Coordinates of C-alpha atoms in Angstrom, one line a residue:
Chain A
M692 CA 0.1 0.0 0.3
S693 CA 1.5 3.6 -0.9
S694 CA 2.4 6.2 1.7
E695 CA 0.8 8.5 -0.1
L696 CA -2.5 6.6 0.4
Q697 CA -1.4 6.0 4.0
N698 CA -1.1 10.0 4.4
L699 CA -5.0 10.7 2.7
Y700 CA -6.5 8.1 4.7
Q701 CA -4.7 9.1 7.9
R702 CA -5.9 7.3 11.2
T703 CA -7.3 10.3 12.4
V704 CA -9.3 10.7 9.3
L705 CA -10.7 7.2 9.1
E706 CA -11.4 7.5 13.0
H707 CA -13.9 10.4 12.1
C708 CA -14.8 8.5 9.2
R709 CA -16.3 5.8 11.6
S710 CA -17.5 7.5 14.4
P711 CA -18.4 10.8 13.3
R712 CA -18.9 13.7 15.9
N713 CA -22.1 15.6 16.3
F714 CA -23.7 13.3 13.6
H715 CA -27.6 13.7 14.1
A716 CA -30.6 16.1 13.1
M717 CA -31.2 19.0 15.5
D718 CA -34.5 19.9 16.7
E719 CA -35.9 22.9 15.8
P720 CA -32.0 24.4 14.7
D721 CA -31.7 28.0 14.5
R722 CA -30.3 27.7 11.2
V723 CA -29.7 24.9 8.6
A724 CA -28.3 24.8 5.1
E725 CA -28.2 21.8 2.8
G726 CA -25.1 21.5 0.6
F727 CA -24.8 18.8 -2.5
N728 CA -21.9 18.0 -4.7
P729 CA -23.5 17.1 -7.9
L730 CA -20.4 15.1 -9.2
C731 CA -20.7 12.4 -7.0
G732 CA -23.8 13.2 -5.2
D733 CA -22.7 13.6 -1.7
K734 CA -24.9 15.4 0.5
V735 CA -24.7 17.0 3.5
T736 CA -27.0 19.1 5.9
V737 CA -25.7 21.3 8.4
Y738 CA -27.8 22.3 11.7
L739 CA -26.9 25.2 14.1
R740 CA -28.3 26.5 17.5
T741 CA -27.5 30.0 17.8
P742 CA -28.9 32.0 20.6
G743 CA -28.7 35.2 21.9
K744 CA -31.4 36.0 19.0
E745 CA -33.6 39.1 19.4
D746 CA -35.9 37.6 16.8
G747 CA -36.7 34.2 14.7
M748 CA -33.9 35.3 12.4
P749 CA -31.3 37.3 13.2
S750 CA -28.8 39.0 10.8
L751 CA -25.8 38.2 13.3
P752 CA -25.5 35.2 15.4
G753 CA -23.4 35.6 18.0
V754 CA -22.1 32.2 19.0
I755 CA -22.4 28.8 17.5
A756 CA -23.9 27.0 20.8
E757 CA -24.2 23.9 19.0
I758 CA -23.4 22.3 15.4
S759 CA -24.5 19.0 14.1
F760 CA -24.7 17.4 10.6
E761 CA -26.2 14.6 8.5
A762 CA -24.3 13.1 5.6
A763 CA -24.8 10.5 2.8
G764 CA -20.8 10.9 1.5
C765 CA -17.3 9.3 1.3
A766 CA -14.7 8.9 4.3
I767 CA -12.9 12.7 3.7
C768 CA -16.5 14.5 3.2
L769 CA -17.5 12.7 6.4
A770 CA -14.3 13.3 8.5
S771 CA -14.5 16.9 7.5
A772 CA -17.8 17.5 8.4
S773 CA -17.3 15.6 11.9
M774 CA -13.9 17.6 12.5
M775 CA -15.9 21.0 11.5
T776 CA -18.3 20.7 14.2
E777 CA -15.5 19.7 16.7
L778 CA -13.7 22.7 15.6
I779 CA -16.7 25.2 15.5
D780 CA -18.9 24.0 18.7
G781 CA -18.7 26.8 20.7
E782 CA -16.7 29.5 18.7
T783 CA -18.4 32.8 18.0
A784 CA -20.0 33.4 14.8
D785 CA -17.2 35.6 13.7
Q786 CA -14.5 33.4 14.4
A787 CA -15.9 30.4 12.9
R788 CA -16.8 32.3 9.9
Q789 CA -13.0 33.1 9.5
Q790 CA -12.0 29.5 10.3
A791 CA -14.7 28.7 7.3
E792 CA -12.8 30.9 5.3
Q793 CA -9.4 29.6 6.1
V794 CA -10.2 26.1 5.1
L795 CA -11.5 27.3 1.7
K796 CA -8.7 29.4 0.8
A797 CA -6.4 26.4 1.6
F798 CA -8.2 23.7 -0.8
K799 CA -8.2 26.5 -3.5
P800 CA -6.4 25.0 -6.6
G801 CA -2.6 26.3 -6.4
A802 CA -3.1 28.0 -2.6
E803 CA -0.8 27.7 -0.3
N804 CA -1.5 25.1 2.6
G805 CA -2.8 27.5 5.1
L806 CA -4.4 25.1 7.3
G807 CA -1.2 26.0 10.5
D808 CA -3.2 26.0 13.4
L809 CA -6.8 24.5 12.6
G810 CA -6.8 21.7 14.6
E811 CA -7.2 18.0 13.0
I812 CA -8.7 19.1 9.6
V813 CA -4.9 19.8 9.3
A814 CA -4.7 15.9 8.6
L815 CA -7.3 16.2 5.4
G816 CA -4.2 18.8 4.0
S817 CA -3.3 16.2 1.9
V818 CA -6.6 16.1 -0.1
R819 CA -4.9 19.3 -1.6
A820 CA -2.9 16.8 -4.3
Y821 CA -6.2 15.2 -5.4
P822 CA -8.0 17.9 -7.6
S823 CA -11.1 15.6 -8.0
R824 CA -11.3 15.2 -4.2
I825 CA -11.2 18.4 -3.1
R826 CA -14.8 19.1 -3.4
C827 CA -14.9 16.3 -0.6
V828 CA -13.5 18.3 2.1
T829 CA -15.1 21.8 1.0
L830 CA -18.4 20.7 1.1
P831 CA -19.2 20.4 4.5
W832 CA -17.7 24.3 4.9
K833 CA -19.7 25.7 2.3
T834 CA -23.0 23.9 3.9
F835 CA -21.7 25.8 7.1
T836 CA -21.0 29.1 5.6
A837 CA -24.3 29.0 4.0
A838 CA -26.2 27.9 7.1
L839 CA -24.3 30.7 9.0
E840 CA -25.5 33.7 6.5
G841 CA -28.9 32.0 6.3
D842 CA -28.5 31.1 2.7
P843 CA -31.8 29.3 2.0
N844 CA -30.6 27.7 -1.6
T845 CA -28.6 24.5 -1.7
V846 CA -25.1 24.9 -1.8
S847 CA -23.4 23.4 -4.7
T848 CA -19.5 22.6 -5.0
E849 CA -20.2 24.0 -8.8
Chain B
M1149 CA 4.0 -10.7 -47.8
S1150 CA 1.5 -8.2 -49.6
S1151 CA -0.4 -5.9 -47.0
A1152 CA -3.3 -7.3 -47.9
T1153 CA -1.5 -11.0 -47.2
A1154 CA -0.1 -9.8 -43.8
R1155 CA -3.8 -8.6 -43.1
L1156 CA -5.3 -11.6 -43.8
A1157 CA -2.6 -13.7 -41.6
A1158 CA -3.8 -11.0 -39.2
V1159 CA -7.1 -11.7 -38.9
R1160 CA -6.7 -15.7 -39.1
E1161 CA -4.7 -15.1 -36.0
P1162 CA -6.8 -16.0 -32.6
L1163 CA -7.7 -12.7 -31.4
S1164 CA -5.8 -11.7 -27.9
A1165 CA -6.1 -8.8 -25.7
Q1166 CA -2.1 -8.9 -25.2
T1167 CA -1.6 -8.1 -29.0
L1168 CA -4.8 -5.7 -29.4
R1169 CA -2.9 -3.6 -26.7
A1170 CA 0.1 -3.0 -28.7
D1171 CA -1.8 -1.1 -31.0
F1172 CA -3.1 1.6 -28.0
P1173 CA 0.1 3.7 -27.0
G1174 CA -2.2 5.0 -24.2
L1175 CA -2.8 1.7 -22.4
A1176 CA 1.4 1.3 -22.0
T1177 CA 1.7 4.1 -19.3
T1178 CA 1.9 3.9 -15.4
V1179 CA -0.2 5.6 -13.0
H1180 CA 1.3 6.3 -9.3
G1181 CA 3.9 4.2 -10.6
K1182 CA 2.1 1.1 -11.5
P1183 CA 1.0 -0.2 -15.0
L1184 CA -2.1 1.0 -15.7
A1185 CA -5.3 -0.9 -15.8
Y1186 CA -8.1 1.0 -17.8
L1187 CA -11.3 0.2 -17.0
D1188 CA -13.0 3.2 -17.7
N1189 CA -14.3 2.5 -21.1
A1190 CA -17.7 3.3 -20.9
A1191 CA -16.7 6.8 -20.3
S1192 CA -14.1 7.2 -23.0
T1193 CA -12.3 4.6 -24.7
Q1194 CA -8.8 5.0 -25.6
R1195 CA -7.2 5.3 -29.2
P1196 CA -5.7 3.0 -31.4
R1197 CA -2.3 3.9 -33.1
A1198 CA -4.5 3.6 -36.4
V1199 CA -6.2 6.4 -35.4
M1200 CA -4.2 8.6 -34.2
D1201 CA -2.1 7.6 -37.6
A1202 CA -5.3 8.8 -39.7
L1203 CA -5.3 12.5 -38.1
T1204 CA -1.7 12.9 -38.4
T1205 CA -2.2 12.4 -42.5
Y1206 CA -5.1 14.1 -42.7
E1207 CA -3.6 17.1 -41.0
V1208 CA -0.7 16.8 -43.0
E1209 CA -1.7 15.7 -46.4
M1210 CA -5.4 16.9 -46.3
H1211 CA -6.7 19.6 -44.2
A1212 CA -8.7 22.3 -45.7
N1213 CA -12.0 23.6 -45.5
V1214 CA -14.7 20.9 -47.0
H1215 CA -17.5 21.5 -49.7
R1216 CA -16.4 24.9 -50.6
G1217 CA -12.6 25.4 -51.7
V1218 CA -11.7 24.9 -56.0
H1219 CA -8.0 23.2 -54.6
A1220 CA -6.5 20.3 -54.6
R1221 CA -6.1 20.1 -50.6
S1222 CA -10.0 21.2 -50.2
D1223 CA -11.0 18.3 -52.5
R1224 CA -8.9 16.2 -50.8
A1225 CA -10.4 17.0 -47.1
T1226 CA -14.2 16.8 -48.4
A1227 CA -13.0 13.5 -49.9
A1228 CA -11.8 12.4 -46.9
F1229 CA -14.8 14.2 -44.5
E1230 CA -17.5 12.4 -47.0
G1231 CA -15.5 9.3 -46.8
A1232 CA -16.3 8.9 -43.3
R1233 CA -19.8 9.7 -43.5
E1234 CA -20.0 6.7 -45.9
R1235 CA -18.1 4.5 -43.6
T1236 CA -20.6 5.7 -40.7
R1237 CA -23.3 4.6 -43.0
G1238 CA -21.8 1.1 -43.5
W1239 CA -21.2 1.1 -39.7
L1240 CA -25.2 1.4 -39.1
N1241 CA -26.0 -0.3 -42.4
A1242 CA -27.9 3.2 -43.4
L1243 CA -29.5 3.2 -46.6
S1244 CA -27.8 6.2 -47.8
A1245 CA -24.9 8.5 -46.3
D1246 CA -27.3 11.3 -46.5
E1247 CA -29.0 10.0 -43.3
I1248 CA -26.0 10.4 -41.4
V1249 CA -25.5 14.0 -39.8
F1250 CA -22.0 14.4 -37.9
T1251 CA -22.3 16.1 -35.0
R1252 CA -20.5 16.7 -31.6
G1253 CA -21.5 13.1 -30.0
A1254 CA -24.6 11.2 -28.8
T1255 CA -25.5 14.2 -26.8
E1256 CA -25.5 16.8 -29.3
S1257 CA -27.3 14.3 -31.7
I1258 CA -30.1 14.0 -29.4
N1259 CA -30.7 17.4 -28.8
L1260 CA -30.7 17.9 -32.4
V1261 CA -33.8 16.1 -32.7
A1262 CA -35.4 17.5 -29.5
R1263 CA -34.3 20.7 -31.0
C1264 CA -36.3 20.0 -34.1
M1265 CA -39.2 18.7 -32.8
D1266 CA -41.1 21.6 -31.5
G1267 CA -43.5 21.7 -34.1
R1268 CA -44.6 18.2 -33.7
M1269 CA -45.5 18.5 -29.8
D1270 CA -48.6 20.0 -27.9
A1271 CA -49.7 19.7 -24.4
D1272 CA -51.5 16.4 -25.2
S1273 CA -48.0 14.7 -26.5
E1274 CA -46.1 12.4 -24.4
I1275 CA -42.5 11.5 -25.1
V1276 CA -41.6 8.3 -23.7
L1277 CA -38.5 7.4 -21.6
T1278 CA -37.2 4.7 -19.7
G1279 CA -35.9 5.0 -15.8
M1280 CA -32.5 3.9 -17.1
E1281 CA -31.7 7.1 -19.3
H1282 CA -28.2 9.2 -19.1
H1283 CA -28.9 12.5 -18.6
S1284 CA -28.5 13.8 -22.1
N1285 CA -31.2 11.4 -23.1
I1286 CA -34.1 13.4 -20.4
V1287 CA -32.6 16.8 -20.2
P1288 CA -33.0 17.8 -24.0
W1289 CA -36.8 15.9 -23.8
Q1290 CA -37.9 17.9 -20.6
Q1291 CA -36.4 21.5 -22.3
L1292 CA -38.9 20.3 -25.3
C1293 CA -41.6 19.9 -22.8
E1294 CA -40.9 23.5 -21.4
R1295 CA -41.4 25.0 -24.6
T1296 CA -44.0 22.8 -25.6
G1297 CA -46.3 21.4 -22.5
A1298 CA -45.4 18.1 -23.8
K1299 CA -45.5 15.0 -21.3
I1300 CA -42.8 12.9 -20.0
R1301 CA -43.9 9.3 -19.0
V1302 CA -40.9 7.3 -17.8
A1303 CA -41.1 3.4 -17.8
P1304 CA -39.8 1.7 -14.7
V1305 CA -36.8 -0.4 -14.2
L1306 CA -36.9 -3.8 -12.8
D1307 CA -34.6 -5.0 -9.5
S1308 CA -32.4 -6.6 -12.2
G1309 CA -31.6 -3.8 -14.1
A1310 CA -34.1 -4.6 -17.1
L1311 CA -36.8 -2.7 -18.4
D1312 CA -39.8 -3.1 -17.6
M1313 CA -41.2 -4.1 -21.1
A1314 CA -44.9 -5.0 -20.0
A1315 CA -45.2 -1.1 -18.5
L1316 CA -43.0 0.3 -21.6
S1317 CA -45.7 -1.4 -23.5
G1318 CA -48.2 0.0 -22.0
L1319 CA -47.1 3.8 -21.6
I1320 CA -46.6 3.8 -25.5
G1321 CA -50.1 4.7 -27.1
G1322 CA -51.7 7.1 -29.5
N1323 CA -50.6 10.2 -27.4
T1324 CA -47.2 9.1 -27.6
R1325 CA -44.9 11.6 -29.8
L1326 CA -41.6 10.2 -29.6
V1327 CA -39.6 7.2 -27.9
A1328 CA -36.4 7.4 -26.8
V1329 CA -34.4 4.4 -25.3
T1330 CA -30.7 3.8 -24.4
H1331 CA -29.7 0.7 -26.5
V1332 CA -27.3 -0.2 -23.6
S1333 CA -27.6 1.3 -19.6
N1334 CA -24.1 3.2 -19.4
A1335 CA -24.6 2.8 -15.7
L1336 CA -25.3 -0.9 -15.4
G1337 CA -24.0 -2.2 -19.1
V1338 CA -28.1 -3.8 -19.0
I1339 CA -28.7 -4.3 -23.2
N1340 CA -32.4 -3.2 -23.7
P1341 CA -34.6 -5.3 -26.4
V1342 CA -34.1 -2.4 -28.9
A1343 CA -35.7 -4.0 -31.8
E1344 CA -38.8 -4.9 -29.6
I1345 CA -39.5 -1.9 -28.5
C1346 CA -39.1 -0.3 -32.1
E1347 CA -41.7 -2.7 -33.2
L1348 CA -44.1 -1.3 -29.9
A1349 CA -43.2 2.5 -31.3
R1350 CA -43.9 1.1 -35.2
R1351 CA -47.2 -0.1 -33.8
A1352 CA -48.1 3.3 -32.5
G1353 CA -47.2 5.3 -34.9
A1354 CA -44.6 6.9 -32.8
P1355 CA -40.7 7.8 -34.0
I1356 CA -38.3 6.4 -32.0
L1357 CA -34.6 7.6 -30.8
I1358 CA -32.1 5.1 -29.9
D1359 CA -29.2 6.5 -27.7
G1360 CA -26.5 4.2 -29.0
A1361 CA -23.3 6.3 -27.2
Q1362 CA -22.7 2.5 -25.3
A1363 CA -23.4 -0.2 -27.9
A1364 CA -22.1 1.5 -31.3
G1365 CA -18.5 0.4 -30.6
H1366 CA -19.4 -2.9 -29.1
I1367 CA -22.6 -4.0 -30.8
P1368 CA -22.8 -5.0 -34.8
L1369 CA -25.5 -2.7 -35.6
D1370 CA -28.3 -2.8 -38.5
V1371 CA -30.2 0.5 -38.1
Q1372 CA -32.4 -0.7 -41.0
E1373 CA -33.3 -4.1 -39.4
L1374 CA -34.0 -2.3 -36.0
G1375 CA -36.6 -0.2 -37.5
C1376 CA -35.1 3.0 -35.7
D1377 CA -35.9 6.1 -36.6
F1378 CA -32.8 8.1 -35.1
Y1379 CA -29.9 6.4 -33.8
A1380 CA -27.2 8.3 -31.7
L1381 CA -23.7 7.8 -31.4
S1382 CA -20.6 9.4 -30.1
G1383 CA -16.9 8.8 -31.2
H1384 CA -14.9 8.8 -28.6
K1385 CA -16.7 5.9 -26.8
M1386 CA -15.6 3.9 -29.7
Y1387 CA -11.9 4.4 -30.2
A1388 CA -12.4 7.3 -32.2
P1389 CA -11.4 11.1 -31.0
T1390 CA -13.6 13.2 -28.4
G1391 CA -15.8 15.9 -30.5
I1392 CA -16.9 13.7 -33.3
G1393 CA -20.3 11.7 -33.3
A1394 CA -23.1 11.4 -35.4
L1395 CA -27.0 11.5 -35.8
Y1396 CA -28.6 8.8 -38.1
A1397 CA -32.3 9.8 -39.2
R1398 CA -34.6 8.2 -41.6
K1399 CA -34.2 10.3 -44.7
P1400 CA -38.3 11.3 -44.5
W1401 CA -37.3 12.7 -41.1
L1402 CA -34.3 14.8 -42.2
D1403 CA -36.3 16.4 -45.0
D1404 CA -39.1 17.3 -43.0
L1405 CA -37.4 18.8 -39.6
P1406 CA -36.7 22.2 -39.8
P1407 CA -32.8 23.1 -39.5
F1408 CA -31.0 22.6 -36.3
L1409 CA -28.4 25.5 -36.3
G1410 CA -28.1 28.4 -38.9
G1411 CA -24.5 29.3 -40.5
G1412 CA -22.5 28.6 -43.5
E1413 CA -22.9 25.1 -44.7
M1414 CA -26.1 24.1 -44.0
I1415 CA -27.6 27.0 -46.9
L1416 CA -28.0 26.9 -50.7
E1417 CA -28.7 30.7 -51.0
V1418 CA -28.6 33.3 -48.4
R1419 CA -31.1 36.9 -48.9
F1420 CA -31.9 39.1 -46.7
D1421 CA -35.6 39.0 -47.9
G1422 CA -35.2 34.7 -47.3
T1423 CA -32.5 31.7 -47.2
T1424 CA -32.7 28.4 -49.0
Y1425 CA -31.7 25.5 -47.1
N1426 CA -28.9 22.9 -47.9
D1427 CA -30.2 19.6 -48.5
P1428 CA -30.0 17.1 -45.9
P1429 CA -27.4 16.1 -44.3
H1430 CA -26.0 19.4 -44.9
K1431 CA -29.1 21.3 -43.9
F1432 CA -28.2 20.4 -40.4
E1433 CA -24.2 20.8 -39.9
A1434 CA -24.2 24.7 -39.9
G1435 CA -20.6 25.6 -39.8
T1436 CA -17.4 24.2 -40.5
P1437 CA -17.3 20.5 -39.2
N1438 CA -15.4 18.7 -37.2
I1439 CA -13.3 17.2 -40.3
S1440 CA -10.5 15.2 -38.6
G1441 CA -12.8 14.3 -35.7
A1442 CA -15.2 12.9 -38.5
V1443 CA -11.5 11.3 -40.7
G1444 CA -10.4 9.6 -37.2
L1445 CA -14.2 8.2 -36.7
G1446 CA -13.8 6.7 -39.9
A1447 CA -10.3 5.1 -39.0
A1448 CA -11.8 3.5 -36.0
M1449 CA -14.6 1.9 -37.7
D1450 CA -11.9 0.4 -40.0
Y1451 CA -9.5 -0.6 -36.9
L1452 CA -12.8 -2.4 -35.3
A1453 CA -13.9 -4.1 -38.3
G1454 CA -10.4 -5.1 -39.3
H1455 CA -10.6 -7.2 -36.6
G1456 CA -14.3 -8.3 -36.7
L1457 CA -16.7 -6.8 -34.0
E1458 CA -18.3 -10.1 -33.1
R1459 CA -14.4 -11.5 -32.1
L1460 CA -13.7 -7.9 -30.4
A1461 CA -17.2 -8.2 -28.6
A1462 CA -16.5 -12.0 -27.9
L1463 CA -13.2 -11.0 -25.7
E1464 CA -15.4 -8.3 -23.6
H1465 CA -17.8 -10.9 -23.0
G1466 CA -15.1 -13.4 -21.4
L1467 CA -14.0 -10.0 -19.1
L1468 CA -17.9 -9.9 -18.1
E1469 CA -18.1 -13.0 -17.2
Y1470 CA -15.0 -13.4 -15.3
A1471 CA -15.0 -10.0 -13.7
T1472 CA -19.1 -11.0 -12.2
E1473 CA -18.0 -14.3 -11.2
R1474 CA -14.8 -12.7 -8.8
L1475 CA -16.8 -9.8 -8.1
Q1476 CA -20.0 -11.8 -6.8
D1477 CA -17.7 -13.9 -4.3
E1478 CA -16.6 -10.7 -2.5
P1479 CA -18.2 -9.9 0.8
G1480 CA -20.8 -7.1 1.4
L1481 CA -20.4 -6.4 -2.4
K1482 CA -23.6 -6.2 -4.4
I1483 CA -23.8 -5.8 -8.3
I1484 CA -26.6 -3.5 -9.5
G1485 CA -27.8 -4.9 -12.8
T1486 CA -27.4 -8.6 -13.1
A1487 CA -30.5 -8.7 -16.3
S1488 CA -29.1 -10.8 -19.3
P1489 CA -28.0 -9.9 -21.6
K1490 CA -25.0 -7.4 -20.8
S1491 CA -22.5 -5.0 -22.1
A1492 CA -18.7 -5.6 -20.6
V1493 CA -19.9 -3.2 -17.5
V1494 CA -19.9 -3.9 -14.0
S1495 CA -21.8 -1.5 -11.5
F1496 CA -21.6 -2.3 -7.8
V1497 CA -21.5 -0.9 -4.4
I1498 CA -19.9 -2.6 -1.2
D1499 CA -20.8 -2.2 2.4
G1500 CA -19.3 0.5 4.4
I1501 CA -16.6 1.6 1.3
H1502 CA -18.2 4.8 -0.6
P1503 CA -17.4 4.6 -4.3
H1504 CA -15.1 7.6 -4.5
D1505 CA -12.7 6.3 -1.6
L1506 CA -12.6 3.3 -3.2
G1507 CA -11.8 4.8 -6.7
T1508 CA -9.0 6.5 -5.2
V1509 CA -7.4 3.6 -3.5
L1510 CA -7.9 1.8 -6.9
D1511 CA -6.0 5.0 -8.6
H1512 CA -2.8 4.5 -6.6
E1513 CA -3.1 1.1 -7.6
G1514 CA -3.0 1.8 -10.9
V1515 CA -6.7 0.7 -11.7
A1516 CA -8.9 3.3 -13.4
I1517 CA -12.5 3.1 -12.6
R1518 CA -15.4 5.4 -12.6
A1519 CA -17.2 6.5 -9.1
G1520 CA -20.3 8.6 -8.8
H1521 CA -23.8 8.5 -10.4
H1522 CA -22.5 8.0 -14.2
C1523 CA -25.1 10.6 -15.4
A1524 CA -28.0 8.6 -14.1
M1525 CA -29.2 10.0 -11.2
P1526 CA -33.0 8.9 -11.6
L1527 CA -31.6 5.6 -11.9
M1528 CA -29.1 5.5 -8.6
D1529 CA -32.4 7.1 -6.9
R1530 CA -34.5 3.9 -8.3
F1531 CA -32.0 1.5 -6.7
G1532 CA -31.4 3.4 -3.3
V1533 CA -27.7 4.9 -3.9
P1534 CA -26.2 7.7 -4.1
G1535 CA -23.8 6.2 -6.6
T1536 CA -22.0 3.4 -7.6
S1537 CA -18.2 2.1 -8.6
R1538 CA -17.9 0.7 -12.6
A1539 CA -15.7 -1.2 -14.0
S1540 CA -16.3 -0.8 -18.1
F1541 CA -14.3 -3.0 -20.4
A1542 CA -13.1 -2.5 -23.8
F1543 CA -11.3 -6.2 -25.7
Y1544 CA -8.0 -4.8 -24.9
N1545 CA -8.4 -5.3 -20.8
T1546 CA -7.1 -8.4 -19.5
H1547 CA -8.2 -11.2 -17.3
E1548 CA -4.9 -10.0 -14.7
E1549 CA -6.4 -6.4 -14.5
V1550 CA -9.8 -8.0 -13.4
D1551 CA -7.7 -9.5 -10.3
R1552 CA -6.0 -6.1 -10.2
L1553 CA -9.3 -4.6 -9.5
V1554 CA -10.5 -7.1 -7.2
A1555 CA -6.8 -7.3 -5.2
G1556 CA -7.4 -3.4 -5.2
I1557 CA -10.8 -3.9 -3.3
G1558 CA -8.8 -5.8 -0.6
T1559 CA -6.7 -3.4 -0.1
A1560 CA -9.3 -0.6 0.2
R1561 CA -11.3 -2.8 2.8
K1562 CA -7.4 -2.7 5.0
L1563 CA -7.1 0.8 4.0
L1564 CA -10.4 1.7 5.3
G1565 CA -10.8 -0.8 8.3
Q1566 CA -13.2 -3.2 6.5
A1567 CA -11.0 -6.5 6.6

């Protein structure tokens, strides 16, 4: 088995894939968004609880008090979503937004690997060498961003 | 030995994948340091040297625009282009070369028909499709329905992957204005009884289009015997270049249908107070065509005919049987599409391993397969899966490559923790 493959499917990645964290629907979430990868059919739903809101749909939620997801996807996609929920849970919305931007930027074609201090998600850095799999990492993050911004449309990787 | 004698000698020799592989330079390459096992032939086939040589000869000795020059190269280019049309006529056994329209591929062939059918559809019209169609044989008809108010009726697919012929028969009736069916399912490999379906359409007085993208390089064809009105094919799925394909249409259709795109080539006379269209097939070929692509398509057909399509198909059938046998023994692996007859395509899912992850692991073993929905999302929904892994074979594949596919599945299990 090649070392590249073992690097791609690291223990951390597989562990998240086998027992994804926060992998469930949420009753009455404050925000929810769906993401879809039309190339492979992967689907992700991200649920957020953002208390401190003054009405039903605040323009700027303060804190991500709870985040969960449901997904039908590959190991990379599930691991990315699971790691994302662990990283973002409890962050302020601003911090979470910045983290999402940092991840999405790091996976742009030709970008520097700017994952530096982002915890376990760093284990997915080697996916950057697989152009056909980058969307598997970014789909949950794009979906989270859409949930945060209250985007009612299904997010697409395309 | 004269070249004719050499050819005869070659034909007498029993065919083997090993000797045929030598004709395909693309197969003799490595991926991630491993010899390439190319099992993605339903997506696109590799090109034989004969096709590459034909393109080079065309570029060096013939290229000019067709049908308009008064110089020698234009005459040669025209002869090569029209020669390819005649070759394609022979491939399909059409009555006349005028029934062959060159297109960019099967997708454009189907769109051409759909775009020219507006005047024949109204709110009572029905277009009958099947649940196993490629998106390219769904979306153009949905667009036609949006423009005209016609409705789509879908014949279901059985658990085996076979078409529900009883249901299809019930759907084709007095309101049917078109039947569009794939010859071979790209996602499952199942071969539809197209002659029988043509007969159903004929009895209802409805025209029928067959999407032959997955069939034309693997199954001997005779459109007259089939009795279809339209047959669509793609060059790159039958060892020819990308960007070339053909539409066969019975002559009366080409006479009656309005032109597709407007421009040069498709006209006889243009005035601001009115334009006279050219005769078919040129009426449907606006602009300078893909001349070299057509030459490549003709060369690919020559290559296949030189070896005998039946003999090549027999090699592919051997691969299908061997791959089916090996894969169905794998624990937790389910083959989707078990009906017979089948083209050399095996689509499968494995418990706990996503097709994309399997595809990446196999790629590292040098084995190229397709993972995903195969542009047949309704069919994936029918079987309740987001996608499948698909190994699709050509005559140049070997049983050893099937073994490598199976070994690669073992590697994926080990890596992804399913051992």
